[in-house]
Short mmCIF file of C-alpha atoms and ligand atoms in Angstrom, two decimals:
data_model
loop_
_atom_site.label_atom_id
_atom_site.label_comp_id
_atom_site.label_asym_id
_atom_site.label_seq_id
_atom_site.Cartn_x
_atom_site.Cartn_y
_atom_site.Cartn_z
CA UNK A 28 20.20 40.37 -1.19
CA UNK A 29 17.14 38.34 -2.16
CA UNK A 30 15.90 39.03 -5.70
CA UNK A 31 12.31 40.21 -5.94
CA UNK A 32 10.52 37.00 -6.94
CA UNK A 33 6.74 37.46 -7.10
CA UNK A 34 4.36 34.55 -7.57
CA UNK A 35 2.65 35.32 -10.91
CA UNK A 36 0.60 32.20 -11.66
CA UNK A 37 -2.14 30.84 -9.44
CA UNK A 38 -0.96 27.45 -8.15
CA UNK A 39 -3.65 24.79 -8.41
CA UNK A 40 -1.89 21.57 -7.39
CA UNK A 41 -2.86 19.92 -4.09
CA UNK A 42 -1.28 16.92 -2.41
CA UNK A 43 -2.97 17.40 0.96
CA UNK A 44 -5.93 15.25 1.98
CA UNK A 45 -7.63 13.57 4.91
CA UNK A 46 -5.10 11.82 7.15
CA UNK A 47 -2.41 14.44 6.42
CA UNK A 48 -1.41 16.77 9.23
CA UNK A 49 -1.27 20.58 9.33
CA UNK A 50 0.87 21.90 12.18
CA UNK A 51 0.44 25.54 13.16
CA UNK A 52 3.71 26.81 14.63
CA UNK A 53 2.49 29.90 16.47
CA UNK A 54 -0.72 30.60 18.34
CA UNK A 55 -3.92 31.51 16.53
CA UNK A 56 -5.17 35.01 17.29
CA UNK A 57 -8.34 36.66 16.00
CA UNK A 58 -7.54 38.51 12.80
CA UNK A 59 -4.15 36.95 12.02
CA UNK A 60 -2.85 35.98 8.58
CA UNK A 61 -2.80 32.27 9.29
CA UNK A 62 -6.60 32.06 9.38
CA UNK A 63 -6.56 31.89 5.57
CA UNK A 64 -4.21 28.93 5.59
CA UNK A 65 -6.09 27.04 8.30
CA UNK A 66 -9.32 27.36 6.28
CA UNK A 67 -7.60 25.59 3.38
CA UNK A 68 -6.20 22.82 5.58
CA UNK A 69 -9.63 22.30 7.10
CA UNK A 70 -11.30 22.20 3.67
CA UNK A 71 -8.78 19.59 2.53
CA UNK A 72 -9.78 17.43 5.51
CA UNK A 73 -6.34 17.58 7.18
CA UNK A 74 -5.87 16.96 10.89
CA UNK A 75 -5.06 20.30 12.50
CA UNK A 76 -2.54 20.48 15.33
CA UNK A 77 -1.42 23.66 17.07
CA UNK A 78 0.94 24.85 19.75
CA UNK A 79 0.69 27.59 22.34
CA UNK A 80 3.12 30.33 23.27
CA UNK A 81 2.06 29.67 26.88
CA UNK A 82 1.08 32.30 29.43
CA UNK A 83 3.03 34.17 32.09
CA UNK A 84 2.14 34.12 35.78
CA UNK A 85 2.30 37.31 37.82
CA UNK A 86 5.97 36.62 38.57
CA UNK A 87 6.61 36.28 34.79
CA UNK A 88 7.12 32.54 34.99
CA UNK A 89 6.12 30.88 31.72
CA UNK A 90 3.49 28.17 32.08
CA UNK A 91 1.33 25.94 29.87
CA UNK A 92 -2.36 26.75 29.37
CA UNK A 93 -4.83 25.87 32.12
CA UNK A 94 -7.51 23.32 31.23
CA UNK A 95 -9.97 26.11 30.59
CA UNK A 96 -7.54 28.12 28.43
CA UNK A 97 -6.62 24.97 26.51
CA UNK A 98 -10.25 24.11 25.78
CA UNK A 99 -10.89 27.65 24.51
CA UNK A 100 -7.73 27.64 22.36
CA UNK A 101 -8.55 24.21 20.86
CA UNK A 102 -12.06 25.36 20.14
CA UNK A 103 -10.72 28.46 18.38
CA UNK A 104 -8.24 26.41 16.32
CA UNK A 105 -10.52 23.49 15.55
CA UNK A 106 -7.77 21.06 16.43
CA UNK A 107 -5.60 19.70 19.21
CA UNK A 108 -3.03 21.92 20.87
CA UNK A 109 0.20 20.53 22.25
CA UNK A 110 0.30 22.25 25.62
CA UNK A 111 4.00 23.06 25.94
CA UNK A 112 4.76 26.79 26.20
CA UNK A 113 6.65 27.84 23.06
CA UNK A 114 7.22 31.52 23.78
CA UNK A 115 10.28 32.53 21.76
CA UNK A 116 12.77 35.29 22.48
CA UNK A 117 14.79 35.79 25.62
CA UNK A 118 13.58 39.09 27.05
CA UNK A 119 12.44 37.30 30.22
CA UNK A 120 15.12 34.60 30.42
CA UNK A 121 18.26 34.50 32.53
CA UNK A 122 20.42 31.99 34.37
CA UNK A 123 18.74 31.22 37.76
CA UNK A 124 18.91 34.23 40.09
CA UNK A 125 20.41 36.61 37.51
CA UNK A 126 18.76 39.63 35.86
CA UNK A 127 16.80 39.12 32.62
CA UNK A 128 17.10 41.61 29.75
CA UNK A 129 13.74 43.04 30.85
CA UNK A 130 15.22 43.64 34.33
CA UNK A 131 18.24 45.25 32.72
CA UNK A 132 16.05 47.56 30.62
CA UNK A 133 13.75 48.34 33.55
CA UNK A 134 15.76 51.36 34.70
CA UNK A 135 15.62 53.13 31.35
CA UNK A 136 13.54 56.28 31.11
CA UNK A 137 12.41 58.39 28.20
CA UNK A 138 15.17 60.85 29.18
CA UNK A 139 18.13 58.47 29.47
CA UNK A 140 17.47 55.45 27.21
CA UNK A 141 19.67 56.64 24.34
CA UNK A 142 22.73 56.82 26.60
CA UNK A 143 22.10 53.72 28.73
CA UNK A 144 24.43 50.80 27.99
CA UNK A 145 23.73 47.10 28.38
CA UNK A 146 26.08 44.44 29.69
CA UNK A 147 26.36 42.41 26.46
CA UNK A 148 27.97 39.38 28.10
CA UNK A 149 24.94 39.16 30.41
CA UNK A 150 22.60 39.59 27.41
CA UNK A 151 24.40 36.72 25.69
CA UNK A 152 24.02 34.49 28.78
CA UNK A 153 20.30 35.23 28.77
CA UNK A 154 20.07 34.48 25.05
CA UNK A 155 21.66 31.10 25.58
CA UNK A 156 19.14 30.27 28.34
CA UNK A 157 16.20 31.40 26.17
CA UNK A 158 17.33 29.44 23.12
CA UNK A 159 17.90 26.30 25.21
CA UNK A 160 14.46 26.67 26.80
CA UNK A 161 12.84 27.02 23.37
CA UNK A 162 14.73 24.09 21.87
CA UNK A 163 13.93 21.86 24.88
CA UNK A 164 10.24 22.72 24.50
CA UNK A 165 10.54 22.07 20.78
CA UNK A 166 11.84 18.56 21.52
CA UNK A 167 8.78 17.88 23.70
CA UNK A 168 6.45 19.13 20.98
CA UNK A 169 8.22 17.00 18.38
CA UNK A 170 7.93 13.90 20.58
CA UNK A 171 4.16 14.40 20.69
CA UNK A 172 4.01 15.10 16.96
CA UNK A 173 5.81 11.81 16.24
CA UNK A 174 2.76 10.00 17.60
CA UNK A 175 0.29 12.24 15.79
CA UNK A 176 1.70 12.03 12.26
CA UNK A 177 1.45 8.50 10.82
CA UNK A 178 3.93 6.98 8.33
CA UNK A 179 3.18 7.91 4.75
CA UNK A 180 1.23 11.04 5.66
CA UNK A 181 2.03 14.48 4.29
CA UNK A 182 2.81 17.19 6.84
CA UNK A 183 2.49 20.96 6.40
CA UNK A 184 4.29 23.07 9.02
CA UNK A 185 3.01 26.66 9.05
CA UNK A 186 5.31 29.09 10.86
CA UNK A 187 3.59 32.31 11.90
CA UNK A 188 5.73 33.60 14.77
CA UNK A 189 6.74 37.25 14.78
CA UNK A 190 7.39 39.52 17.70
CA UNK A 191 9.94 40.18 20.40
CA UNK A 192 9.17 43.60 21.81
CA UNK A 193 10.15 43.51 25.49
CA UNK A 194 7.52 44.56 27.98
CA UNK A 195 9.19 47.68 29.30
CA UNK A 196 7.31 50.90 29.84
CA UNK A 197 9.86 53.09 28.15
CA UNK A 198 9.45 51.29 24.83
CA UNK A 199 5.76 52.15 24.66
CA UNK A 200 6.62 55.84 24.80
CA UNK A 201 9.41 55.41 22.23
CA UNK A 202 7.16 53.39 19.88
CA UNK A 203 4.53 56.12 20.06
CA UNK A 204 7.10 58.61 18.83
CA UNK A 205 8.68 56.43 16.14
CA UNK A 206 5.53 54.91 14.64
CA UNK A 207 2.92 57.55 15.38
CA UNK A 208 4.72 60.80 16.22
CA UNK A 209 4.72 63.94 14.09
CA UNK A 210 6.48 67.28 14.47
CA UNK A 211 8.08 67.73 17.88
CA UNK A 212 6.82 64.30 18.97
CA UNK A 213 8.53 62.50 16.07
CA UNK A 214 11.59 60.35 16.59
CA UNK A 215 13.51 58.54 13.83
CA UNK A 216 13.80 54.77 13.87
CA UNK A 217 17.56 55.34 13.48
CA UNK A 218 17.73 56.64 17.07
CA UNK A 219 16.34 53.32 18.25
CA UNK A 220 18.65 51.22 16.05
CA UNK A 221 21.71 53.13 17.29
CA UNK A 222 20.88 52.56 20.96
CA UNK A 223 21.64 49.53 23.12
CA UNK A 224 17.90 49.13 23.69
CA UNK A 225 17.40 48.96 19.91
CA UNK A 226 20.26 46.50 19.44
CA UNK A 227 18.72 44.23 22.04
CA UNK A 228 15.29 44.46 20.40
CA UNK A 229 16.82 43.53 17.02
CA UNK A 230 18.40 40.44 18.61
CA UNK A 231 15.08 39.45 20.13
CA UNK A 232 13.26 40.01 16.80
CA UNK A 233 15.81 37.71 15.15
CA UNK A 234 15.07 35.04 17.74
CA UNK A 235 11.28 35.23 17.54
CA UNK A 236 10.66 36.08 13.88
CA UNK A 237 13.52 34.25 12.16
CA UNK A 238 15.51 31.74 14.21
CA UNK A 239 12.36 29.88 15.32
CA UNK A 240 11.86 28.89 11.65
CA UNK A 241 15.31 27.30 11.68
CA UNK A 242 14.65 25.55 15.02
CA UNK A 243 11.42 24.19 13.53
CA UNK A 244 13.14 22.85 10.42
CA UNK A 245 16.03 21.37 12.44
CA UNK A 246 13.82 20.01 15.21
CA UNK A 247 11.59 18.09 12.79
CA UNK A 248 14.42 16.44 10.83
CA UNK A 249 13.56 12.95 12.10
CA UNK A 250 9.86 13.34 11.36
CA UNK A 251 10.72 14.66 7.89
CA UNK A 252 13.03 11.75 7.14
CA UNK A 253 10.56 9.16 8.49
CA UNK A 254 7.68 10.58 6.42
CA UNK A 255 9.74 10.93 3.28
CA UNK A 256 10.94 7.32 3.57
CA UNK A 257 7.36 6.12 3.90
CA UNK A 258 6.05 8.08 0.89
CA UNK A 259 4.94 11.34 2.52
CA UNK A 260 5.92 14.91 1.72
CA UNK A 261 6.91 17.53 4.29
CA UNK A 262 6.87 21.27 3.73
CA UNK A 263 7.38 24.45 5.72
CA UNK A 264 5.95 27.91 5.05
CA UNK A 265 6.55 31.16 6.88
CA UNK A 266 5.13 34.67 6.56
CA UNK A 267 7.60 37.29 5.51
CA UNK A 268 7.37 40.97 4.76
CA UNK A 269 9.59 42.77 2.29
CA UNK A 270 7.29 45.35 0.69
CA UNK A 271 4.51 44.64 -1.81
CA UNK A 272 3.75 45.48 -5.43
CA UNK A 273 0.54 47.50 -5.57
CA UNK A 274 -1.14 49.52 -8.30
CA UNK A 275 0.30 53.01 -8.47
CA UNK A 276 -0.79 55.15 -11.38
CA UNK A 277 -1.97 52.10 -13.33
CA UNK A 278 1.18 50.00 -12.87
CA UNK A 279 2.26 47.45 -10.28
CA UNK A 280 5.08 49.08 -8.33
CA UNK A 281 7.03 47.78 -5.33
CA UNK A 282 6.55 49.89 -2.20
CA UNK A 283 6.96 49.39 1.52
CA UNK A 284 5.98 50.67 4.92
CA UNK A 285 8.85 52.54 6.65
CA UNK A 286 10.43 52.00 9.05
CA UNK A 287 9.63 48.33 9.31
CA UNK A 288 11.97 47.68 12.21
CA UNK A 289 11.44 43.91 11.97
CA UNK A 290 12.75 44.02 8.40
CA UNK A 291 16.22 42.85 9.42
CA UNK A 292 14.72 39.74 11.03
CA UNK A 293 12.50 39.17 7.99
CA UNK A 294 15.58 39.24 5.72
CA UNK A 295 17.18 36.69 8.01
CA UNK A 296 14.03 34.56 7.73
CA UNK A 297 14.41 34.60 3.92
CA UNK A 298 18.01 33.45 4.33
CA UNK A 299 16.92 30.52 6.52
CA UNK A 300 14.45 29.35 3.84
CA UNK A 301 17.11 29.73 1.14
CA UNK A 302 19.59 27.62 3.14
CA UNK A 303 17.03 24.90 3.81
CA UNK A 304 15.96 24.96 0.15
CA UNK A 305 19.59 24.44 -0.93
CA UNK A 306 19.55 21.23 1.15
CA UNK A 307 16.46 19.97 -0.67
CA UNK A 308 13.94 20.94 2.03
CA UNK A 309 10.66 22.48 0.86
CA UNK A 310 10.75 25.68 2.89
CA UNK A 311 9.21 28.88 1.53
CA UNK A 312 8.83 32.35 2.96
CA UNK A 313 5.79 34.13 1.52
CA UNK A 314 6.26 37.88 1.62
CA UNK A 315 2.73 39.10 2.21
CA UNK A 316 1.02 42.48 1.84
CA UNK A 317 0.51 44.98 4.61
CA UNK A 318 -2.74 44.23 6.46
CA UNK A 319 -4.21 45.31 9.76
CA UNK A 320 -3.80 42.70 12.53
CA UNK A 321 -3.07 42.75 16.26
CA UNK A 322 0.62 42.75 15.36
CA UNK A 323 0.58 45.53 12.75
CA UNK A 324 -1.79 48.06 14.34
CA UNK A 325 1.16 49.80 16.01
CA UNK A 326 2.43 50.92 12.56
CA UNK A 327 0.22 53.89 11.69
CA UNK A 328 0.03 54.25 7.89
CA UNK A 329 0.89 50.62 7.12
CA UNK A 330 -2.72 50.22 5.95
CA UNK A 331 -2.53 52.90 3.22
CA UNK A 332 -1.16 50.44 0.67
CA UNK A 333 -4.33 48.33 0.96
CA UNK A 334 -6.67 50.71 -0.90
CA UNK A 335 -5.37 50.09 -4.46
CA UNK A 336 -6.38 46.43 -4.01
CA UNK A 337 -9.88 47.63 -4.90
CA UNK A 338 -8.67 48.62 -8.37
CA UNK A 339 -6.73 45.34 -8.71
CA UNK A 340 -9.96 43.48 -7.96
CA UNK A 341 -11.58 45.21 -10.93
CA UNK A 342 -8.79 44.69 -13.44
CA UNK A 343 -7.69 41.16 -12.46
CA UNK A 344 -10.73 39.32 -13.75
CA UNK A 345 -13.23 41.32 -11.72
CA UNK A 346 -16.97 40.91 -12.14
CA UNK A 347 -20.04 41.22 -9.96
CA UNK A 348 -18.17 40.12 -6.87
CA UNK A 349 -15.46 42.79 -7.31
CA UNK A 350 -18.25 45.37 -7.77
CA UNK A 351 -19.87 44.16 -4.56
CA UNK A 352 -16.59 44.76 -2.70
CA UNK A 353 -16.56 48.36 -3.96
CA UNK A 354 -20.12 48.75 -2.75
CA UNK A 355 -19.32 47.25 0.65
CA UNK A 356 -16.41 49.71 1.04
CA UNK A 357 -18.46 52.66 -0.22
CA UNK A 358 -20.95 52.08 2.58
CA UNK A 359 -18.25 52.46 5.22
CA UNK A 360 -17.49 56.04 4.17
CA UNK A 361 -19.29 59.12 5.44
CA UNK A 362 -22.15 60.12 3.15
CA UNK A 363 -20.38 63.09 1.59
CA UNK A 364 -17.19 61.11 0.76
CA UNK A 365 -16.81 59.22 -2.51
CA UNK A 366 -14.70 56.08 -2.80
CA UNK A 367 -13.29 57.32 -6.11
CA UNK A 368 -12.19 60.53 -4.37
CA UNK A 369 -10.54 58.57 -1.59
CA UNK A 370 -8.65 56.40 -4.09
CA UNK A 371 -7.45 59.60 -5.75
CA UNK A 372 -6.18 60.77 -2.33
CA UNK A 373 -4.14 57.54 -2.17
CA UNK A 374 -2.78 58.13 -5.71
CA UNK A 375 -1.76 61.64 -4.67
CA UNK A 376 -0.13 60.22 -1.55
CA UNK A 377 1.84 57.70 -3.61
CA UNK A 378 2.92 60.44 -6.02
CA UNK A 379 4.19 62.68 -3.20
CA UNK A 380 7.94 63.07 -3.58
CA UNK A 381 8.48 62.36 0.11
CA UNK A 382 6.86 58.96 -0.44
CA UNK A 383 8.48 58.12 -3.80
CA UNK A 384 11.93 58.52 -2.22
CA UNK A 385 11.14 55.54 -0.03
CA UNK A 386 10.39 53.19 -2.94
CA UNK A 387 13.93 51.81 -2.88
CA UNK A 388 14.04 48.02 -2.76
CA UNK A 389 17.85 47.84 -2.43
CA UNK A 390 17.88 50.15 0.59
CA UNK A 391 15.12 48.34 2.48
CA UNK A 392 14.38 48.58 5.39
CA UNK A 393 14.88 52.35 5.32
CA UNK A 394 14.89 54.57 8.39
CA UNK A 395 11.90 56.86 8.66
CA UNK A 396 12.08 60.65 8.66
CA UNK A 397 10.05 63.48 10.09
CA UNK A 398 8.90 64.43 6.57
CA UNK A 399 7.68 60.87 5.96
CA UNK A 400 5.80 60.76 9.26
CA UNK A 401 4.15 64.07 8.45
CA UNK A 402 2.76 62.77 5.14
CA UNK A 403 2.10 59.13 6.15
CA UNK A 404 0.69 59.54 9.65
CA UNK A 405 -1.19 62.63 8.48
CA UNK A 406 -2.78 60.85 5.49
CA UNK A 407 -3.65 57.86 7.67
CA UNK A 408 -5.55 60.13 10.07
CA UNK A 409 -7.30 61.99 7.23
CA UNK A 410 -8.43 58.76 5.57
CA UNK A 411 -9.69 57.27 8.83
CA UNK A 412 -11.68 60.43 9.47
CA UNK A 413 -13.56 59.95 6.17
CA UNK A 414 -15.27 56.82 7.55
CA UNK A 415 -18.65 56.69 9.28
CA UNK A 416 -17.19 54.71 12.17
CA UNK A 417 -13.51 54.46 13.15
CA UNK A 418 -14.12 50.87 14.23
CA UNK A 419 -15.35 49.77 10.79
CA UNK A 420 -12.68 50.77 8.28
CA UNK A 421 -12.26 49.90 4.61
CA UNK A 422 -8.84 48.55 5.55
CA UNK A 423 -10.45 46.06 7.96
CA UNK A 424 -12.54 44.76 5.09
CA UNK A 425 -9.58 44.65 2.69
CA UNK A 426 -7.33 42.99 5.30
CA UNK A 427 -9.89 40.19 5.56
CA UNK A 428 -9.83 39.77 1.77
CA UNK A 429 -6.03 39.69 1.61
CA UNK A 430 -5.74 36.99 4.24
CA UNK A 431 -8.48 35.01 2.50
CA UNK A 432 -6.58 35.23 -0.78
CA UNK A 433 -3.16 34.32 0.64
CA UNK A 434 -4.53 31.09 2.20
CA UNK A 435 -5.11 29.11 -1.01
CA UNK A 436 -2.09 30.65 -2.76
CA UNK A 437 0.26 29.44 -0.04
CA UNK A 438 -1.49 26.13 0.51
CA UNK A 439 -1.43 25.09 -3.15
CA UNK A 440 2.03 26.48 -3.83
CA UNK A 441 3.42 24.37 -0.96
CA UNK A 442 2.23 21.18 -2.70
CA UNK A 443 5.03 21.81 -5.18
CA UNK A 444 6.85 25.02 -4.21
CA UNK A 445 8.81 26.87 -6.87
CA UNK A 446 11.17 28.99 -4.74
CA UNK A 447 12.32 29.61 -1.15
CA UNK A 448 11.10 33.22 -1.18
CA UNK A 449 7.96 34.39 -2.98
CA UNK A 450 6.04 37.67 -2.93
CA UNK A 451 2.26 37.58 -2.90
CA UNK A 452 1.46 40.95 -4.43
CA UNK A 453 -1.90 42.60 -5.06
CA UNK A 454 -2.11 41.22 -8.64
CA UNK A 455 -2.08 37.55 -7.69
CA UNK A 456 -4.21 38.07 -4.60
CA UNK A 457 -6.88 39.88 -6.63
CA UNK A 458 -6.79 37.12 -9.29
CA UNK A 459 -7.16 34.44 -6.61
CA UNK A 460 -10.05 36.24 -4.92
CA UNK A 461 -11.89 36.75 -8.21
CA UNK A 462 -11.39 33.11 -9.10
CA UNK A 463 -12.85 32.03 -5.75
CA UNK A 464 -15.85 34.33 -5.86
CA UNK A 465 -16.91 34.61 -9.51
N1 NAD B 18 0.16 42.16 9.41
C1 NAD B 18 0.92 42.41 8.37
O1 NAD B 18 0.81 43.47 7.73
C2 NAD B 18 1.91 41.38 7.90
C3 NAD B 18 2.47 41.52 6.61
C4 NAD B 18 3.35 40.54 6.16
C5 NAD B 18 3.68 39.48 6.98
N2 NAD B 18 3.14 39.38 8.24
C6 NAD B 18 3.55 38.24 9.07
O2 NAD B 18 2.47 37.35 9.25
C7 NAD B 18 2.71 36.56 10.42
C8 NAD B 18 1.47 36.58 11.28
O3 NAD B 18 1.29 37.89 11.79
P1 NAD B 18 -0.11 38.63 11.87
O4 NAD B 18 0.11 40.03 11.40
O5 NAD B 18 -1.13 37.83 11.20
O6 NAD B 18 -0.38 38.79 13.41
P2 NAD B 18 -0.76 37.79 14.61
O7 NAD B 18 -0.68 38.63 15.82
O8 NAD B 18 -2.02 37.11 14.31
O9 NAD B 18 0.39 36.70 14.59
C9 NAD B 18 1.59 36.80 15.29
C10 NAD B 18 2.05 35.40 15.64
O10 NAD B 18 3.30 35.50 16.33
C11 NAD B 18 3.26 34.69 17.48
N3 NAD B 18 4.14 35.30 18.49
C12 NAD B 18 4.16 36.58 18.93
N4 NAD B 18 5.14 36.75 19.85
C13 NAD B 18 5.73 35.53 19.99
C14 NAD B 18 6.79 35.05 20.80
N5 NAD B 18 7.47 35.82 21.65
N6 NAD B 18 7.10 33.74 20.69
C15 NAD B 18 6.45 32.92 19.84
N7 NAD B 18 5.44 33.32 19.05
C16 NAD B 18 5.09 34.61 19.13
C17 NAD B 18 1.80 34.66 17.89
O11 NAD B 18 1.53 33.50 18.63
C18 NAD B 18 1.09 34.65 16.53
O12 NAD B 18 0.98 33.33 16.06
C19 NAD B 18 3.93 37.17 11.10
O13 NAD B 18 5.08 36.44 10.76
C20 NAD B 18 3.98 38.56 10.49
O14 NAD B 18 5.25 39.15 10.54
C21 NAD B 18 2.25 40.29 8.70
#
């Protein structure tokens, strides 16, 4: 098991400059974490290159972006996009004419999914096709990158891929019960993990969220060796999640959202960085705090750990800017609700014995329980209801701050990384934000 290794000092070194290349390995979406990192690369004057996951036609065939889509995506990124579809996972792959895993899951219903069995030899055949497709696309991307990264330049590869939920109707209903359900509508994540559907999803998570990091590191070996021989440095970062230290009753304590079903893939991702590191490759997984993005909105309650960041902002070198963040958040609450009162609600939540039982780093990722859902989903709803407008939440504001803070921490750390796995907890993020704004 990976030891808990938080980043405690703000890294300030920077080797990246104009002429160096920043490669985004994942597609840029609106609120995503990687925005913070791209801002840094842009400020350093680096050339920004991206990829696309591609799009699916009506018959599910994967295709590159159309000219119009490409122009919009390049505009959004502020850099060139290599237009080869890099969708990972194998939920829609199969040998020609054979059923894909999505076809195989198509017959499952909310009544029968726990008993339905999959043909694992067929799943394996599909996995092989999907991995080959991804690696072949990777080779095309690398061939284009060879021409875009000159000798002697430094290259920063930023992995951001995470996902792998198959598009089958039944999973939507199951996810609603596991991640949002209470009382009679609740279902434990263990039921999913013990089913064939769950086992397949875990395999697909591994492919998308972990193995792609390995394919990236392996696929760019030649580029890495060429650049290193000509005086350049090459590094790889990825976003992990393995809980976060936040302020609880005045102390930084490790806690986590449960059940983080992707946790198994995230542990695998850490292992990939550790293996690469042992071979002398600068690869680091940054375990980042819970924030609200397109990918995390399904996990109701994941946002509750964000609130204590406000207190961290005050105690980690806070000044006028930290005060202004409190004021900005205060304004989002209904008139009769005080921010201090809301933070006390979060302290009470974190002191609840149902919640404290889940602060178990060794046992992570833990299955959820009905009692947990009752407290977590319930508190999430109560806190949201204290806002003036459900579409303008304190956690939206704080998510933006966290991603802003992680950008420079990761960017500077990767100039001379200290470990293959690092946690960016609320302490260092608050320090970084105060340093930037005071
Ligand atoms: N949101 C959080 O609370 C949180 C916390 C810690 C770490 N992270 C990690 O940060 C990273 C970015 O996530 P985010 O939350 O900013 O959301 P996001 O939706 O902005 O990013 C998800 C990324 O995954 C890529 N992706 C999704 N499915 C894919 C597939 N099948 N094949 C290839 N790529 C695929 C997307 O292109 C996108 O780049 C992820 O690795 C995520 O696990 C998120």
